[in-house]
């Protein structure tokens, strides 16, 4: 019996989906920074997070992928959207970005980027661990509260930062009016 | 290969099922309120939805001038995607399941969070006050009711110790979880009714105050995509309830698939029954109910479940 797999090797499909997801992530990242309307930024962020979900799936980590979608798209982006509810309406022309702010964020971004690149280059990469086939809740919970405790805590910190950020944006928006 | 066939079946079933549900909704509404509903097209009006669908497809797609074109265009497309993905892990019977994904239940919940995003895109992109208020209400409501929904689901999941929907359905072969977890079942039912924007929680499209909510500006095919997503989400919610609390496809005499469909459509009928029986509640009541009643009860239920499981 001939199947589709005879004509197109599955690994090719998987790799093309992977690159599609990389492109989606990068496009989302660009969208998250460049457009002036804040809603477009958030939608870009959501797109980037969605792309990351695809990459996690490609790497065989379904749980992390679903959590990525649930926490980042479903929680963080929605939290930001609560801030947007109070942002200026469409018909007003968007305010110009102060040069100082732009330069500062550029410097911070460049430094972070260099640090991450340095970290990636200096790490001795081990061959990747064999993904576990154990999908019970007990194991997931134990791993989250022992081996991946730091990651778990960082996610909660991130959520807190997102909420504080949302309040900040809302507060500043109200002061300007 | 089986995956592709399954996807093709989903693509065919989803719109047909929606057509059937729309007719069912109108008939149920008609009979509950002592007016028989549509009667003109074919005997007892059974072809009414077909006529409606053709009419809807033929309508012009109007894009208002001041909308945010791209966001406005993308919103109805994105809203249907999770509705299709949601069918992938649902075990209609032990034989009839597209993929028993390891994280089945998480898959449905995480993709349903994309729906919230697209509703907001629709409301904001329309550049219309009513649409925006509808969307904002929808987001607030979805965020509020997602927490008790997940907590109620968690109390079932820690009993079965797995995210696989097939395994959860099989774990109930002796006794259904609706008897072991009645509180979780009630919370789950209320929360899914709210998540799918069904009455009495349909403040998103409260037509008397908000025209029709976030899809006010959408016409023709685009509007029908929102409609499709709403009804499909209802089916997914009812199917999830069947899997989590009603033992999935288990039952005597008939094959599993039939039992699954009977349970699912009975739940959908109950949801419609509720819609045409109870009045819509006020928005502050809606939020208070989620944050002050449902979440504490769901948390308590989860705690008690955990303690009982630990003791046994």
Tab-separated table of C-alpha atoms in Angstrom:
chain	number	residue	atom	x	y	z
A	1	UNK	CA	0.000	0.000	0.000
A	2	UNK	CA	1.366	3.395	-0.927
A	3	UNK	CA	0.877	6.085	1.623
A	4	UNK	CA	1.783	9.724	1.695
A	5	UNK	CA	4.903	8.786	3.672
A	6	UNK	CA	6.329	7.092	0.534
A	7	UNK	CA	6.384	10.374	-1.362
A	8	UNK	CA	7.181	12.815	1.397
A	9	UNK	CA	9.406	11.514	4.199
A	10	UNK	CA	7.897	12.340	7.632
A	11	UNK	CA	11.168	13.836	8.848
A	12	UNK	CA	10.962	16.407	6.040
A	13	UNK	CA	7.423	17.344	7.074
A	14	UNK	CA	8.504	17.623	10.703
A	15	UNK	CA	11.480	19.791	9.805
A	16	UNK	CA	9.476	22.092	7.576
A	17	UNK	CA	6.899	22.508	10.352
A	18	UNK	CA	9.764	23.275	12.733
A	19	UNK	CA	11.123	26.004	10.446
A	20	UNK	CA	7.608	27.344	9.930
A	21	UNK	CA	7.306	27.639	13.702
A	22	UNK	CA	10.693	29.384	13.908
A	23	UNK	CA	9.535	31.877	11.277
A	24	UNK	CA	6.244	32.383	13.161
A	25	UNK	CA	8.110	32.993	16.402
A	26	UNK	CA	10.465	35.527	14.839
A	27	UNK	CA	7.636	37.268	12.980
A	28	UNK	CA	5.691	37.432	16.226
A	29	UNK	CA	8.702	38.881	18.023
A	30	UNK	CA	9.087	41.592	15.381
A	31	UNK	CA	5.346	42.329	15.557
A	32	UNK	CA	5.588	42.534	19.329
A	33	UNK	CA	8.118	45.380	19.095
A	34	UNK	CA	7.588	47.415	15.932
A	35	UNK	CA	3.900	48.396	15.472
A	36	UNK	CA	2.765	51.495	17.312
A	37	UNK	CA	-0.697	50.220	18.250
A	38	UNK	CA	-0.400	48.327	21.500
A	39	UNK	CA	-2.964	45.687	20.551
A	40	UNK	CA	-0.850	44.698	17.557
A	41	UNK	CA	2.114	44.303	19.905
A	42	UNK	CA	0.175	41.931	22.127
A	43	UNK	CA	-1.093	39.932	19.173
A	44	UNK	CA	2.502	39.651	17.961
A	45	UNK	CA	3.547	38.438	21.395
A	46	UNK	CA	0.779	35.833	21.308
A	47	UNK	CA	1.955	34.723	17.857
A	48	UNK	CA	5.535	34.360	19.102
A	49	UNK	CA	4.315	32.296	22.056
A	50	UNK	CA	2.282	30.127	19.704
A	51	UNK	CA	5.372	29.538	17.579
A	52	UNK	CA	7.319	28.533	20.701
A	53	UNK	CA	4.559	26.033	21.489
A	54	UNK	CA	5.150	24.440	18.097
A	55	UNK	CA	8.889	24.243	18.755
A	56	UNK	CA	8.295	22.526	22.115
A	57	UNK	CA	6.007	20.049	20.389
A	58	UNK	CA	8.719	19.359	17.805
A	59	UNK	CA	11.150	18.697	20.639
A	60	UNK	CA	8.702	16.137	22.069
A	61	UNK	CA	7.730	18.006	25.201
A	62	UNK	CA	3.948	18.034	25.005
A	63	UNK	CA	3.327	19.076	28.586
A	64	UNK	CA	5.608	22.113	28.361
A	65	UNK	CA	4.066	23.031	25.007
A	66	UNK	CA	0.516	22.977	26.358
A	67	UNK	CA	1.579	24.894	29.453
A	68	UNK	CA	3.267	27.444	27.212
A	69	UNK	CA	0.002	27.991	25.364
A	70	UNK	CA	-2.132	27.990	28.506
A	71	UNK	CA	0.093	30.249	30.618
A	72	UNK	CA	1.503	32.650	28.037
A	73	UNK	CA	-1.278	33.017	25.477
A	74	UNK	CA	-4.146	32.290	27.846
A	75	UNK	CA	-2.889	34.108	30.931
A	76	UNK	CA	-0.085	36.603	30.258
A	77	UNK	CA	-1.366	38.011	26.977
A	78	UNK	CA	-4.878	38.225	28.423
A	79	UNK	CA	-3.498	40.020	31.485
A	80	UNK	CA	-1.860	42.560	29.193
A	81	UNK	CA	-5.121	42.920	27.325
A	82	UNK	CA	-6.762	44.046	30.534
A	83	UNK	CA	-4.305	46.943	30.437
A	84	UNK	CA	-5.151	47.656	26.812
A	85	UNK	CA	-8.787	48.127	27.709
A	86	UNK	CA	-7.643	51.428	29.218
A	87	UNK	CA	-5.265	52.478	26.430
A	88	UNK	CA	-6.085	55.395	24.073
A	89	UNK	CA	-8.728	54.701	21.403
A	90	UNK	CA	-7.953	54.133	17.732
A	91	UNK	CA	-8.991	57.510	16.371
A	92	UNK	CA	-6.313	59.397	18.333
A	93	UNK	CA	-2.907	59.375	16.656
A	94	UNK	CA	-0.500	57.208	18.666
A	95	UNK	CA	1.954	59.111	20.824
A	96	UNK	CA	5.579	59.351	19.669
A	97	UNK	CA	8.176	57.328	21.471
A	98	UNK	CA	10.707	59.427	23.379
A	99	UNK	CA	14.244	58.950	22.023
A	100	UNK	CA	15.720	58.298	25.480
A	101	UNK	CA	13.283	55.459	26.066
A	102	UNK	CA	14.002	53.894	22.670
A	103	UNK	CA	17.781	54.106	23.124
A	104	UNK	CA	17.607	52.690	26.664
A	105	UNK	CA	15.499	49.758	25.576
A	106	UNK	CA	17.810	49.181	22.618
A	107	UNK	CA	20.838	49.051	24.947
A	108	UNK	CA	19.081	46.770	27.435
A	109	UNK	CA	17.934	44.506	24.618
A	110	UNK	CA	21.415	44.361	23.055
A	111	UNK	CA	23.073	43.574	26.409
A	112	UNK	CA	20.550	40.818	27.149
A	113	UNK	CA	21.018	39.411	23.644
A	114	UNK	CA	24.804	39.395	23.995
A	115	UNK	CA	24.567	37.748	27.414
A	116	UNK	CA	22.297	35.018	26.088
A	117	UNK	CA	24.549	34.448	23.056
A	118	UNK	CA	27.593	34.290	25.349
A	119	UNK	CA	25.767	31.792	27.546
A	120	UNK	CA	24.788	29.616	24.576
A	121	UNK	CA	28.328	29.656	23.175
A	122	UNK	CA	30.053	28.918	26.476
A	123	UNK	CA	27.759	26.069	27.539
A	124	UNK	CA	29.034	22.548	26.964
A	125	UNK	CA	25.993	20.967	25.328
A	126	UNK	CA	25.336	17.376	26.362
A	127	UNK	CA	23.378	15.014	24.103
A	128	UNK	CA	19.710	15.553	24.794
A	129	UNK	CA	18.029	13.481	27.460
A	130	UNK	CA	15.695	10.702	26.392
A	131	UNK	CA	12.187	12.072	26.943
A	132	UNK	CA	10.295	10.108	29.572
A	133	UNK	CA	7.190	8.160	28.610
A	134	UNK	CA	5.768	8.610	32.082
A	135	UNK	CA	2.788	10.937	31.871
A	136	UNK	CA	1.172	10.411	35.263
A	137	UNK	CA	0.150	13.444	37.271
A	138	UNK	CA	2.184	12.211	40.236
A	139	UNK	CA	5.442	12.215	38.291
A	140	UNK	CA	4.736	15.589	36.705
A	141	UNK	CA	3.970	17.109	40.099
A	142	UNK	CA	7.050	15.608	41.743
A	143	UNK	CA	9.309	16.796	38.925
A	144	UNK	CA	7.805	20.286	39.043
A	145	UNK	CA	8.374	20.608	42.787
A	146	UNK	CA	11.859	19.055	42.863
A	147	UNK	CA	13.943	19.070	39.686
A	148	UNK	CA	12.182	21.924	37.880
A	149	UNK	CA	11.371	23.911	40.993
A	150	UNK	CA	13.282	26.979	39.786
A	151	UNK	CA	11.409	27.020	36.469
A	152	UNK	CA	8.127	26.623	38.302
A	153	UNK	CA	8.917	29.545	40.602
A	154	UNK	CA	10.138	31.684	37.701
A	155	UNK	CA	6.810	31.189	35.935
A	156	UNK	CA	4.925	32.426	38.997
A	157	UNK	CA	7.300	35.388	39.219
A	158	UNK	CA	6.665	36.115	35.546
A	159	UNK	CA	2.907	36.069	36.114
A	160	UNK	CA	3.336	38.493	39.008
A	161	UNK	CA	5.466	40.773	36.814
A	162	UNK	CA	2.831	40.592	34.078
A	163	UNK	CA	0.125	41.672	36.518
A	164	UNK	CA	2.264	44.515	37.865
A	165	UNK	CA	3.038	45.564	34.279
A	166	UNK	CA	-0.639	45.580	33.408
A	167	UNK	CA	-1.401	47.774	36.419
A	168	UNK	CA	1.491	50.095	35.493
A	169	UNK	CA	0.288	50.547	31.907
A	170	UNK	CA	-3.260	51.135	33.098
A	171	UNK	CA	-2.119	53.645	35.733
A	172	UNK	CA	0.099	55.640	33.365
A	173	UNK	CA	-2.621	55.630	30.719
A	174	UNK	CA	-5.058	57.161	33.173
A	175	UNK	CA	-2.623	59.851	34.317
A	176	UNK	CA	-2.069	61.079	30.743
A	177	UNK	CA	-5.779	61.655	30.234
B	1	UNK	CA	-2.962	7.968	7.692
B	2	UNK	CA	-5.641	7.405	10.342
B	3	UNK	CA	-4.973	10.928	11.524
B	4	UNK	CA	-5.721	12.367	8.087
B	5	UNK	CA	-8.971	10.386	7.802
B	6	UNK	CA	-9.941	11.594	11.252
B	7	UNK	CA	-9.253	15.203	10.299
B	8	UNK	CA	-11.378	14.797	7.163
B	9	UNK	CA	-14.217	13.381	9.280
B	10	UNK	CA	-13.964	16.318	11.683
B	11	UNK	CA	-14.020	18.797	8.815
B	12	UNK	CA	-17.228	17.208	7.536
B	13	UNK	CA	-18.940	16.617	10.883
B	14	UNK	CA	-18.375	20.033	12.441
B	15	UNK	CA	-20.504	22.108	10.004
B	16	UNK	CA	-23.205	19.414	9.650
B	17	UNK	CA	-23.464	19.085	13.394
B	18	UNK	CA	-23.788	22.851	13.739
B	19	UNK	CA	-26.604	22.890	11.189
B	20	UNK	CA	-28.382	20.194	13.181
B	21	UNK	CA	-27.825	21.999	16.489
B	22	UNK	CA	-29.162	25.296	15.163
B	23	UNK	CA	-32.372	23.577	14.097
B	24	UNK	CA	-32.552	21.737	17.421
B	25	UNK	CA	-32.067	24.991	19.293
B	26	UNK	CA	-34.898	26.695	17.425
B	27	UNK	CA	-37.216	23.727	17.853
B	28	UNK	CA	-36.418	23.300	21.560
B	29	UNK	CA	-36.888	27.020	22.079
B	30	UNK	CA	-40.157	26.931	20.178
B	31	UNK	CA	-41.618	24.013	22.057
B	32	UNK	CA	-40.505	25.234	25.481
B	33	UNK	CA	-42.062	28.625	24.845
B	34	UNK	CA	-45.211	27.189	23.209
B	35	UNK	CA	-44.474	28.395	19.692
B	36	UNK	CA	-43.533	25.616	17.287
B	37	UNK	CA	-40.608	27.379	15.628
B	38	UNK	CA	-39.827	27.344	11.885
B	39	UNK	CA	-42.433	25.343	9.965
B	40	UNK	CA	-42.351	26.509	6.351
B	41	UNK	CA	-39.384	24.733	4.732
B	42	UNK	CA	-40.097	20.988	4.317
B	43	UNK	CA	-42.281	18.979	6.719
B	44	UNK	CA	-42.075	20.413	10.248
B	45	UNK	CA	-39.392	22.787	8.988
B	46	UNK	CA	-36.540	20.273	9.028
B	47	UNK	CA	-34.740	21.906	6.100
B	48	UNK	CA	-34.909	25.383	7.620
B	49	UNK	CA	-31.212	25.494	8.594
B	50	UNK	CA	-30.167	24.446	5.101
B	51	UNK	CA	-32.076	27.403	3.692
B	52	UNK	CA	-30.555	29.652	6.353
B	53	UNK	CA	-27.046	28.415	5.551
B	54	UNK	CA	-27.482	29.109	1.837
B	55	UNK	CA	-28.835	32.550	2.644
B	56	UNK	CA	-25.892	33.255	4.962
B	57	UNK	CA	-23.327	32.136	2.358
B	58	UNK	CA	-24.925	34.354	-0.258
B	59	UNK	CA	-24.756	37.485	1.854
B	60	UNK	CA	-22.278	40.223	1.115
B	61	UNK	CA	-19.263	40.457	3.419
B	62	UNK	CA	-19.188	44.049	4.575
B	63	UNK	CA	-16.001	45.509	6.022
B	64	UNK	CA	-16.700	48.823	7.750
B	65	UNK	CA	-14.308	51.617	6.773
B	66	UNK	CA	-12.672	52.363	10.107
B	67	UNK	CA	-11.939	48.795	11.169
B	68	UNK	CA	-8.453	47.497	11.753
B	69	UNK	CA	-8.480	45.506	8.508
B	70	UNK	CA	-6.014	42.704	9.291
B	71	UNK	CA	-7.246	42.035	12.829
B	72	UNK	CA	-10.850	42.224	11.650
B	73	UNK	CA	-10.140	39.755	8.858
B	74	UNK	CA	-8.137	37.281	10.966
B	75	UNK	CA	-10.454	37.060	13.994
B	76	UNK	CA	-13.168	34.791	12.494
B	77	UNK	CA	-10.506	32.525	10.982
B	78	UNK	CA	-8.645	32.093	14.269
B	79	UNK	CA	-11.836	31.498	16.238
B	80	UNK	CA	-12.659	28.229	14.446
B	81	UNK	CA	-9.182	26.668	14.731
B	82	UNK	CA	-9.476	25.616	18.427
B	83	UNK	CA	-12.957	24.273	17.737
B	84	UNK	CA	-11.456	21.822	15.258
B	85	UNK	CA	-8.422	20.954	17.395
B	86	UNK	CA	-10.702	20.190	20.342
B	87	UNK	CA	-12.082	17.124	18.587
B	88	UNK	CA	-8.694	15.438	18.211
B	89	UNK	CA	-8.307	13.875	21.697
B	90	UNK	CA	-11.990	13.150	22.406
B	91	UNK	CA	-12.620	9.382	22.748
B	92	UNK	CA	-15.992	8.815	21.078
B	93	UNK	CA	-15.491	5.122	21.786
B	94	UNK	CA	-12.378	3.025	22.490
B	95	UNK	CA	-12.152	2.411	18.738
B	96	UNK	CA	-13.154	5.865	17.571
B	97	UNK	CA	-10.552	8.370	18.662
B	98	UNK	CA	-8.239	10.297	16.396
B	99	UNK	CA	-5.264	10.528	18.765
B	100	UNK	CA	-5.112	9.610	22.426
B	101	UNK	CA	-2.793	12.503	23.190
B	102	UNK	CA	-0.838	12.234	26.448
B	103	UNK	CA	-1.972	15.708	27.436
B	104	UNK	CA	-5.452	15.399	25.909
B	105	UNK	CA	-7.369	17.500	28.364
B	106	UNK	CA	-4.685	20.189	28.495
B	107	UNK	CA	-4.754	20.334	24.701
B	108	UNK	CA	-8.441	21.253	24.713
B	109	UNK	CA	-8.085	23.826	27.478
B	110	UNK	CA	-4.982	25.483	26.095
B	111	UNK	CA	-6.386	25.791	22.597
B	112	UNK	CA	-9.627	27.167	23.978
B	113	UNK	CA	-7.582	30.076	25.360
B	114	UNK	CA	-6.934	31.069	21.737
B	115	UNK	CA	-10.691	31.550	21.329
B	116	UNK	CA	-10.568	34.301	23.949
B	117	UNK	CA	-7.805	35.980	21.980
B	118	UNK	CA	-9.782	35.901	18.734
B	119	UNK	CA	-12.939	37.210	20.389
B	120	UNK	CA	-10.919	40.147	21.639
B	121	UNK	CA	-9.434	40.642	18.162
B	122	UNK	CA	-12.954	40.713	16.718
B	123	UNK	CA	-14.221	43.180	19.285
B	124	UNK	CA	-11.246	45.497	19.115
B	125	UNK	CA	-10.749	45.251	15.358
B	126	UNK	CA	-14.362	46.220	14.697
B	127	UNK	CA	-13.645	49.680	16.141
B	128	UNK	CA	-17.128	49.825	17.589
B	129	UNK	CA	-18.033	50.537	21.199
B	130	UNK	CA	-20.629	47.789	21.463
B	131	UNK	CA	-18.319	45.207	19.948
B	132	UNK	CA	-15.473	46.254	22.241
B	133	UNK	CA	-17.643	46.089	25.370
B	134	UNK	CA	-18.882	42.685	24.266
B	135	UNK	CA	-15.332	41.463	23.773
B	136	UNK	CA	-14.128	42.890	27.087
B	137	UNK	CA	-17.000	41.203	28.876
B	138	UNK	CA	-16.191	37.957	27.141
B	139	UNK	CA	-12.538	38.098	28.178
B	140	UNK	CA	-13.381	38.936	31.784
B	141	UNK	CA	-15.944	36.160	31.904
B	142	UNK	CA	-13.661	33.595	30.291
B	143	UNK	CA	-10.765	34.373	32.602
B	144	UNK	CA	-13.014	34.215	35.660
B	145	UNK	CA	-14.681	30.918	34.792
B	146	UNK	CA	-11.524	29.206	33.532
B	147	UNK	CA	-10.244	28.894	37.118
B	148	UNK	CA	-13.168	26.910	38.610
B	149	UNK	CA	-13.281	24.901	35.372
B	150	UNK	CA	-9.649	23.837	35.706
B	151	UNK	CA	-9.983	23.237	39.459
B	152	UNK	CA	-13.034	21.011	38.956
B	153	UNK	CA	-11.194	19.116	36.229
B	154	UNK	CA	-8.157	18.736	38.494
B	155	UNK	CA	-10.209	16.908	41.126
B	156	UNK	CA	-11.087	14.291	38.502
B	157	UNK	CA	-7.554	14.173	37.121
B	158	UNK	CA	-5.910	13.495	40.484
B	159	UNK	CA	-8.300	10.571	40.904
B	160	UNK	CA	-7.283	9.003	37.592
B	161	UNK	CA	-3.648	10.184	37.705
B	162	UNK	CA	-3.530	10.875	33.958
B	163	UNK	CA	-4.320	13.556	31.359
B	164	UNK	CA	-5.343	11.003	28.739
B	165	UNK	CA	-9.031	11.319	27.973
B	166	UNK	CA	-9.294	7.679	26.925
B	167	UNK	CA	-7.852	6.507	30.245
B	168	UNK	CA	-10.135	8.845	32.210
B	169	UNK	CA	-13.182	7.382	30.443
B	170	UNK	CA	-11.980	3.830	31.085
B	171	UNK	CA	-11.352	4.510	34.781
B	172	UNK	CA	-15.104	4.944	35.215
B	173	UNK	CA	-16.110	1.481	34.029
B	174	UNK	CA	-17.455	0.566	37.479
B	175	UNK	CA	-18.807	3.862	38.784
B	176	UNK	CA	-19.204	7.207	37.014
B	177	UNK	CA	-17.396	10.189	38.498
B	178	UNK	CA	-20.612	12.175	38.626
B	179	UNK	CA	-21.450	10.052	41.682
B	180	UNK	CA	-17.981	10.312	43.249
B	181	UNK	CA	-17.464	13.988	42.377
B	182	UNK	CA	-20.937	15.568	42.239
B	183	UNK	CA	-19.676	19.016	43.301
B	184	UNK	CA	-16.958	19.033	40.654
B	185	UNK	CA	-19.511	17.933	38.060
B	186	UNK	CA	-21.876	20.791	38.908
B	187	UNK	CA	-19.045	23.349	38.898
B	188	UNK	CA	-17.729	21.978	35.612
B	189	UNK	CA	-21.170	22.202	34.046
B	190	UNK	CA	-21.742	25.796	35.193
B	191	UNK	CA	-18.255	26.891	34.167
B	192	UNK	CA	-18.454	25.349	30.700
B	193	UNK	CA	-21.851	26.962	30.183
B	194	UNK	CA	-20.228	30.287	30.995
B	195	UNK	CA	-17.130	29.562	28.887
B	196	UNK	CA	-19.218	28.823	25.816
B	197	UNK	CA	-21.210	32.027	26.419
B	198	UNK	CA	-24.511	30.248	26.779
B	199	UNK	CA	-27.481	31.625	28.688
B	200	UNK	CA	-27.846	32.498	31.514
B	201	UNK	CA	-24.232	33.650	31.064
B	202	UNK	CA	-24.561	35.079	27.547
B	203	UNK	CA	-23.780	38.659	28.530
B	204	UNK	CA	-21.288	38.807	25.714
B	205	UNK	CA	-24.048	39.117	23.165
B	206	UNK	CA	-26.792	40.536	25.325
B	207	UNK	CA	-28.725	41.770	22.307
B	208	UNK	CA	-30.881	44.227	24.200
B	209	UNK	CA	-27.883	46.194	25.497
B	210	UNK	CA	-24.969	45.359	23.188
B	211	UNK	CA	-26.669	44.814	19.780
B	212	UNK	CA	-24.970	41.433	19.449
B	213	UNK	CA	-21.647	41.818	21.189
B	214	UNK	CA	-18.268	41.247	19.601
B	215	UNK	CA	-19.647	40.077	16.231
B	216	UNK	CA	-21.866	43.100	15.629
B	217	UNK	CA	-19.874	44.181	12.561
B	218	UNK	CA	-19.547	40.745	11.007
B	219	UNK	CA	-21.794	39.680	8.153
B	220	UNK	CA	-22.341	36.674	5.931
B	221	UNK	CA	-19.697	33.975	6.013
B	222	UNK	CA	-17.610	35.676	8.696
B	223	UNK	CA	-20.547	35.797	11.071
B	224	UNK	CA	-21.288	32.154	10.372
B	225	UNK	CA	-17.727	31.232	11.361
B	226	UNK	CA	-18.337	32.720	14.830
B	227	UNK	CA	-21.591	30.807	14.973
B	228	UNK	CA	-19.811	27.614	13.946
B	229	UNK	CA	-17.184	28.076	16.649
B	230	UNK	CA	-19.773	28.765	19.346
B	231	UNK	CA	-21.824	25.660	18.634
B	232	UNK	CA	-18.777	23.453	18.151
B	233	UNK	CA	-17.363	24.619	21.469
B	234	UNK	CA	-20.656	23.619	23.030
B	235	UNK	CA	-20.290	20.119	21.611
B	236	UNK	CA	-16.706	19.882	22.874
B	237	UNK	CA	-17.777	21.041	26.342
B	238	UNK	CA	-20.590	18.477	26.454
B	239	UNK	CA	-18.252	15.746	25.179
B	240	UNK	CA	-15.700	16.648	27.861
B	241	UNK	CA	-18.387	16.428	30.537
B	242	UNK	CA	-19.346	13.020	29.167
B	243	UNK	CA	-15.744	11.821	29.331
B	244	UNK	CA	-14.958	13.283	32.738
B	245	UNK	CA	-18.150	12.539	34.632
B	246	UNK	CA	-20.483	10.265	32.649
B	247	UNK	CA	-18.111	7.407	31.885
B	248	UNK	CA	-17.484	8.280	28.236
B	249	UNK	CA	-18.779	5.585	25.910
B	250	UNK	CA	-19.706	2.978	28.530
B	251	UNK	CA	-23.271	1.652	28.537
B	252	UNK	CA	-25.257	-1.536	27.907
B	253	UNK	CA	-26.769	-2.898	24.629
B	254	UNK	CA	-25.627	-0.262	22.112
B	255	UNK	CA	-22.078	0.218	20.808
B	256	UNK	CA	-19.996	2.799	22.681
B	257	UNK	CA	-20.202	5.472	20.008
B	258	UNK	CA	-24.016	5.564	20.286
B	259	UNK	CA	-23.879	5.920	24.059
B	260	UNK	CA	-21.328	8.689	23.789
B	261	UNK	CA	-23.502	10.619	21.348
B	262	UNK	CA	-26.642	10.061	23.447
B	263	UNK	CA	-24.923	11.438	26.556
B	264	UNK	CA	-23.363	14.360	24.694
B	265	UNK	CA	-26.525	15.439	22.934
B	266	UNK	CA	-28.592	15.025	26.075
B	267	UNK	CA	-26.221	17.464	27.796
B	268	UNK	CA	-26.556	19.877	24.888
B	269	UNK	CA	-30.318	19.577	25.197
B	270	UNK	CA	-30.051	20.419	28.906
B	271	UNK	CA	-27.984	23.491	28.076
B	272	UNK	CA	-30.641	24.638	25.582
B	273	UNK	CA	-33.379	23.863	28.077
B	274	UNK	CA	-31.630	26.078	30.642
B	275	UNK	CA	-31.190	28.843	28.079
B	276	UNK	CA	-34.901	29.078	27.356
B	277	UNK	CA	-35.938	28.709	30.992
B	278	UNK	CA	-33.783	31.092	33.000
B	279	UNK	CA	-33.331	34.840	32.563
B	280	UNK	CA	-29.907	36.350	31.903
B	281	UNK	CA	-28.037	37.452	35.031
B	282	UNK	CA	-26.413	40.840	35.581
B	283	UNK	CA	-22.708	41.277	34.883
B	284	UNK	CA	-21.632	42.006	38.468
B	285	UNK	CA	-23.643	38.998	39.630
B	286	UNK	CA	-21.842	36.917	37.028
B	287	UNK	CA	-18.383	37.967	38.206
B	288	UNK	CA	-19.289	37.687	41.894
B	289	UNK	CA	-20.625	34.203	41.325
B	290	UNK	CA	-17.368	33.058	39.743
B	291	UNK	CA	-14.895	34.664	42.141
B	292	UNK	CA	-16.785	34.440	45.421
B	293	UNK	CA	-18.798	31.215	45.065
B	294	UNK	CA	-17.423	28.872	42.435
B	295	UNK	CA	-13.686	29.269	43.025
B	296	UNK	CA	-13.781	28.720	46.830
B	297	UNK	CA	-16.071	25.705	46.449
B	298	UNK	CA	-13.886	24.259	43.698
B	299	UNK	CA	-10.735	24.769	45.792
B	300	UNK	CA	-12.353	23.140	48.803
B	301	UNK	CA	-13.519	20.243	46.673
B	302	UNK	CA	-10.010	19.757	45.299
B	303	UNK	CA	-8.554	19.847	48.824
B	304	UNK	CA	-11.059	17.304	50.148
B	305	UNK	CA	-10.433	15.043	47.152
B	306	UNK	CA	-6.691	15.192	47.750
B	307	UNK	CA	-7.072	14.412	51.465
B	308	UNK	CA	-9.447	11.516	50.813
B	309	UNK	CA	-7.111	10.093	48.158
B	310	UNK	CA	-4.156	10.395	50.548
B	311	UNK	CA	-6.022	8.634	53.364
B	312	UNK	CA	-7.193	5.791	51.092
